[in-house]
CSV table of N, CA and C in Angstrom, one decimal:
chain,number,residue,atom,x,y,z
A,1,MET,N,-43.0,-62.9,208.9
A,1,MET,CA,-41.3,-62.8,210.5
A,1,MET,C,-40.3,-61.9,209.8
A,2,PRO,N,-40.3,-60.5,210.5
A,2,PRO,CA,-38.5,-59.7,209.9
A,2,PRO,C,-37.5,-60.7,210.4
A,3,VAL,N,-36.6,-60.5,210.0
A,3,VAL,CA,-35.1,-61.5,210.0
A,3,VAL,C,-34.2,-60.4,211.1
A,4,GLU,N,-34.0,-61.1,211.4
A,4,GLU,CA,-32.5,-60.9,212.9
A,4,GLU,C,-31.7,-60.9,212.1
A,5,THR,N,-30.6,-59.9,211.9
A,5,THR,CA,-29.2,-59.7,211.6
A,5,THR,C,-28.3,-58.9,212.4
A,6,GLU,N,-27.3,-59.2,212.6
A,6,GLU,CA,-26.2,-58.8,213.5
A,6,GLU,C,-26.4,-56.9,213.5
A,7,ASP,N,-26.4,-56.5,212.1
A,7,ASP,CA,-26.7,-55.1,211.9
A,7,ASP,C,-27.6,-55.2,210.7
A,8,ALA,N,-28.9,-54.2,211.8
A,8,ALA,CA,-30.4,-54.1,211.1
A,8,ALA,C,-29.9,-52.9,210.6
A,9,MET,N,-28.9,-52.4,210.3
A,9,MET,CA,-29.2,-50.7,209.5
A,9,MET,C,-28.0,-51.9,207.8
A,10,GLY,N,-29.2,-50.6,206.7
A,10,GLY,CA,-28.9,-50.7,205.5
A,10,GLY,C,-27.6,-50.5,205.6
A,11,ARG,N,-27.4,-50.4,203.9
A,11,ARG,CA,-25.9,-49.7,203.7
A,11,ARG,C,-26.7,-48.2,203.5
A,12,ARG,N,-27.5,-47.4,202.5
A,12,ARG,CA,-27.4,-46.2,202.6
A,12,ARG,C,-27.5,-45.5,203.9
A,13,THR,N,-28.0,-46.8,205.2
A,13,THR,CA,-28.8,-45.8,206.6
A,13,THR,C,-27.1,-45.3,207.5
A,14,ARG,N,-26.2,-46.5,206.9
A,14,ARG,CA,-24.3,-46.4,207.5
A,14,ARG,C,-24.0,-44.8,206.9
A,15,LYS,N,-24.2,-45.1,205.9
A,15,LYS,CA,-23.6,-44.0,204.8
A,15,LYS,C,-24.1,-42.4,205.3
A,16,PHE,N,-24.8,-42.7,205.6
A,16,PHE,CA,-26.0,-41.5,206.2
A,16,PHE,C,-25.3,-40.5,207.6
A,17,ILE,N,-25.2,-41.8,208.0
A,17,ILE,CA,-24.2,-41.9,209.3
A,17,ILE,C,-23.0,-41.2,210.0
A,18,GLY,N,-22.4,-42.6,208.7
A,18,GLY,CA,-21.0,-42.2,208.5
A,18,GLY,C,-20.3,-40.6,208.3
A,19,ALA,N,-21.2,-40.3,207.2
A,19,ALA,CA,-21.1,-39.5,206.3
A,19,ALA,C,-20.9,-38.4,207.3
A,20,GLY,N,-22.1,-38.3,208.4
A,20,GLY,CA,-22.4,-37.0,209.4
A,20,GLY,C,-21.0,-37.6,210.3
A,21,LEU,N,-20.4,-38.1,211.1
A,21,LEU,CA,-19.0,-39.0,211.5
A,21,LEU,C,-18.0,-38.2,211.3
A,22,MET,N,-17.7,-38.5,209.6
A,22,MET,CA,-16.7,-38.0,209.2
A,22,MET,C,-17.0,-36.6,209.7
A,23,LEU,N,-17.9,-36.3,208.5
A,23,LEU,CA,-17.6,-34.4,208.7
A,23,LEU,C,-17.7,-33.6,210.4
A,24,LEU,N,-18.1,-34.6,211.4
A,24,LEU,CA,-18.3,-34.4,212.3
A,24,LEU,C,-16.5,-34.0,213.1
A,25,PHE,N,-15.6,-35.3,212.7
A,25,PHE,CA,-14.5,-35.4,213.1
A,25,PHE,C,-13.1,-34.3,212.5
A,26,VAL,N,-13.7,-34.4,211.3
A,26,VAL,CA,-12.7,-33.7,210.0
A,26,VAL,C,-12.8,-31.8,211.1
A,27,MET,N,-14.0,-31.7,211.2
A,27,MET,CA,-13.9,-30.5,211.7
A,27,MET,C,-13.4,-30.3,213.2
A,28,VAL,N,-13.6,-30.9,213.6
A,28,VAL,CA,-13.0,-31.3,215.1
A,28,VAL,C,-11.1,-31.3,215.4
A,29,TYR,N,-10.4,-32.7,213.8
A,29,TYR,CA,-9.5,-32.7,213.8
A,29,TYR,C,-9.1,-31.4,213.4
A,30,ALA,N,-9.3,-31.0,212.2
A,30,ALA,CA,-9.0,-29.3,211.9
A,30,ALA,C,-8.4,-28.0,212.5
A,31,VAL,N,-9.5,-28.3,213.3
A,31,VAL,CA,-8.8,-27.3,215.6
A,31,VAL,C,-7.7,-28.2,216.4
A,32,CYS,N,-7.7,-29.6,216.4
A,32,CYS,CA,-6.8,-29.7,217.1
A,32,CYS,C,-5.3,-29.8,216.1
A,33,ALA,N,-5.5,-29.9,214.6
A,33,ALA,CA,-4.0,-29.9,213.7
A,33,ALA,C,-3.8,-27.9,213.8
A,34,MET,N,-5.1,-27.0,213.4
A,34,MET,CA,-4.3,-26.1,213.1
A,34,MET,C,-3.6,-25.8,214.9
A,35,VAL,N,-3.9,-26.5,216.3
A,35,VAL,CA,-3.6,-25.0,216.6
A,35,VAL,C,-2.0,-26.6,217.1
A,36,ALA,N,-2.1,-27.3,217.1
A,36,ALA,CA,-0.9,-28.0,216.9
A,36,ALA,C,0.1,-26.9,215.8
A,37,ALA,N,0.1,-27.2,214.7
A,37,ALA,CA,1.1,-26.3,213.8
A,37,ALA,C,1.2,-24.9,214.5
A,38,GLU,N,0.2,-23.9,215.4
A,38,GLU,CA,1.2,-23.6,215.9
A,38,GLU,C,1.8,-23.2,217.2
A,39,ALA,N,1.8,-24.5,218.0
A,39,ALA,CA,2.8,-24.7,218.6
A,39,ALA,C,4.6,-24.1,218.3
A,40,ASN,N,4.7,-23.3,219.2
A,40,ASN,CA,5.7,-22.5,219.1
A,40,ASN,C,6.5,-23.2,218.9
A,41,ALA,N,7.0,-24.4,218.9
A,41,ALA,CA,8.6,-25.6,218.7
A,41,ALA,C,8.4,-25.7,217.9
A,42,ILE,N,7.2,-25.9,217.1
A,42,ILE,CA,6.5,-26.2,215.2
A,42,ILE,C,7.0,-24.6,214.4
A,43,ARG,N,6.6,-24.1,214.9
A,43,ARG,CA,6.8,-22.0,214.3
A,43,ARG,C,8.2,-21.7,214.3
A,44,THR,N,8.9,-22.2,215.3
A,44,THR,CA,10.1,-21.9,214.8
A,44,THR,C,11.0,-23.4,214.9
A,45,ALA,N,11.5,-24.0,214.3
A,45,ALA,CA,11.6,-25.3,213.8
A,45,ALA,C,12.0,-25.0,212.6
A,46,SER,N,12.7,-25.8,211.7
A,46,SER,CA,13.7,-25.3,210.3
A,46,SER,C,12.4,-25.3,208.9
A,47,GLY,N,13.2,-25.2,208.3
A,47,GLY,CA,11.3,-25.6,207.0
A,47,GLY,C,11.2,-26.9,206.7
A,48,PRO,N,11.8,-28.4,206.3
A,48,PRO,CA,11.8,-29.5,206.6
A,48,PRO,C,11.5,-29.9,207.3
A,49,VAL,N,11.7,-29.5,208.6
A,49,VAL,CA,10.8,-29.9,209.7
A,49,VAL,C,9.4,-29.9,209.5
A,50,GLN,N,9.3,-28.4,209.4
A,50,GLN,CA,7.9,-28.1,209.1
A,50,GLN,C,6.7,-28.9,208.6
A,51,ALA,N,7.8,-28.9,206.9
A,51,ALA,CA,6.6,-29.3,205.8
A,51,ALA,C,6.5,-30.7,206.5
A,52,VAL,N,7.6,-31.8,207.0
A,52,VAL,CA,7.2,-32.9,207.2
A,52,VAL,C,6.6,-33.2,208.4
A,53,VAL,N,5.8,-31.9,209.5
A,53,VAL,CA,5.0,-31.8,210.3
A,53,VAL,C,3.5,-31.3,210.0
A,54,TYR,N,3.6,-30.8,209.1
A,54,TYR,CA,2.6,-30.5,207.7
A,54,TYR,C,2.3,-31.3,207.7
A,55,ALA,N,3.2,-32.2,206.7
A,55,ALA,CA,1.8,-33.0,205.7
A,55,ALA,C,1.9,-34.5,206.5
A,56,VAL,N,2.7,-33.9,207.8
A,56,VAL,CA,1.5,-36.2,208.5
A,56,VAL,C,0.2,-35.4,209.8
A,57,LEU,N,0.8,-33.6,209.4
A,57,LEU,CA,-0.7,-33.4,210.0
A,57,LEU,C,-1.6,-33.5,208.8
A,58,GLY,N,-1.7,-32.8,208.0
A,58,GLY,CA,-2.2,-33.6,206.5
A,58,GLY,C,-3.0,-34.7,206.1
A,59,LEU,N,-2.1,-35.4,207.0
A,59,LEU,CA,-2.5,-36.6,206.4
A,59,LEU,C,-3.0,-38.0,207.2
A,60,ALA,N,-3.1,-37.8,209.0
A,60,ALA,CA,-3.4,-38.1,209.3
A,60,ALA,C,-4.4,-38.1,210.0
A,61,TRP,N,-5.3,-37.2,209.2
A,61,TRP,CA,-7.1,-37.5,209.9
A,61,TRP,C,-7.5,-39.1,209.3
A,62,ILE,N,-6.6,-39.8,208.4
A,62,ILE,CA,-7.3,-41.0,207.6
A,62,ILE,C,-8.1,-42.0,208.4
A,63,LEU,N,-6.3,-42.0,209.1
A,63,LEU,CA,-6.3,-43.7,209.9
A,63,LEU,C,-7.7,-44.0,211.1
A,64,PRO,N,-7.9,-42.6,211.3
A,64,PRO,CA,-9.2,-43.2,213.2
A,64,PRO,C,-10.6,-43.4,211.8
A,65,LEU,N,-10.1,-43.0,210.1
A,65,LEU,CA,-11.0,-42.6,209.9
A,65,LEU,C,-11.6,-44.6,208.9
A,66,LEU,N,-10.8,-44.8,208.9
A,66,LEU,CA,-10.4,-46.1,208.1
A,66,LEU,C,-12.1,-47.0,209.0
A,67,PRO,N,-10.9,-47.8,209.6
A,67,PRO,CA,-12.7,-48.4,210.4
A,67,PRO,C,-14.2,-47.9,210.1
A,68,LEU,N,-14.1,-46.9,210.2
A,68,LEU,CA,-15.6,-45.8,209.8
A,68,LEU,C,-15.9,-46.4,208.6
A,69,ILE,N,-15.2,-46.3,207.7
A,69,ILE,CA,-15.1,-46.5,206.2
A,69,ILE,C,-15.9,-47.5,205.7
A,70,SER,N,-15.1,-48.8,206.5
A,70,SER,CA,-14.9,-50.3,206.6
A,70,SER,C,-16.1,-50.2,207.3
A,71,TRP,N,-16.5,-50.0,208.1
A,71,TRP,CA,-18.5,-49.9,208.4
A,71,TRP,C,-19.5,-50.0,207.9
A,72,MET,N,-19.3,-48.3,207.2
A,72,MET,CA,-20.2,-47.6,206.4
A,72,MET,C,-19.7,-48.5,204.3
A,73,GLU,N,-18.2,-48.8,204.6
A,73,GLU,CA,-19.0,-50.2,202.8
A,73,GLU,C,-19.5,-51.0,202.7
A,74,ARG,N,-19.1,-51.8,204.4
A,74,ARG,CA,-19.7,-53.5,204.4
A,74,ARG,C,-21.1,-53.5,203.4
A,75,PRO,N,-21.3,-54.4,203.0
A,75,PRO,CA,-22.2,-55.4,202.3
A,75,PRO,C,-23.7,-55.4,203.1
A,76,ASP,N,-25.1,-54.8,202.3
A,76,ASP,CA,-26.1,-55.2,203.5
A,76,ASP,C,-26.0,-57.3,203.7
A,77,PRO,N,-26.5,-57.2,204.7
A,77,PRO,CA,-26.9,-58.7,204.5
A,77,PRO,C,-28.1,-59.3,203.6
A,78,GLU,N,-27.2,-60.8,203.1
A,78,GLU,CA,-28.6,-60.9,201.9
A,78,GLU,C,-29.5,-61.3,202.6
A,79,PRO,N,-31.0,-61.7,202.4
A,79,PRO,CA,-31.4,-62.3,203.2
A,79,PRO,C,-32.4,-63.3,203.1
A,80,ASP,N,-32.2,-64.3,204.5
A,80,ASP,CA,-32.5,-64.7,204.0
A,80,ASP,C,-34.2,-65.6,204.2
A,81,PHE,N,-34.6,-65.8,203.6
A,81,PHE,CA,-35.5,-66.6,202.8
A,81,PHE,C,-35.8,-68.3,203.1
A,82,ARG,N,-37.1,-68.2,203.9
A,82,ARG,CA,-37.8,-69.9,204.4
A,82,ARG,C,-38.9,-69.6,203.6
A,83,PRO,N,-39.5,-70.9,202.6
A,83,PRO,CA,-40.4,-70.5,202.4
A,83,PRO,C,-41.6,-71.1,204.0
A,84,SER,N,-42.8,-70.7,203.9
A,84,SER,CA,-44.3,-70.6,204.7
A,84,SER,C,-44.3,-72.3,204.8
A,85,VAL,N,-44.4,-72.3,204.0
A,85,VAL,CA,-44.6,-73.3,203.0
A,85,VAL,C,-44.2,-74.3,202.1
A,86,THR,N,-44.3,-75.4,203.1
A,86,THR,CA,-43.0,-76.3,201.6
A,86,THR,C,-43.8,-77.1,200.8
A,87,PRO,N,-43.4,-76.5,199.5
A,87,PRO,CA,-43.9,-77.7,198.6
A,87,PRO,C,-44.0,-79.4,198.9
A,88,ARG,N,-45.3,-79.7,197.8
A,88,ARG,CA,-45.3,-81.1,197.8
A,88,ARG,C,-44.4,-81.8,196.4
């Protein structure tokens, strides 16, 4: 009888799905960051302000992905082996 667990996916499956989701997220985030960087308020700001904005936009994609990375790296559950016949 199969073991019922909270998470039936193995680590390899979670990593495959997570990699696809991360790629999709980064593509969408890159477009949004480019649009934000081209905003008139940022283009006309001083050099140091632009540097801070670009640094924040360049690193901000990491925070939303931390829960996904944590989910991907969760270890597989240990199988619960119970003997079907008790030894004598």
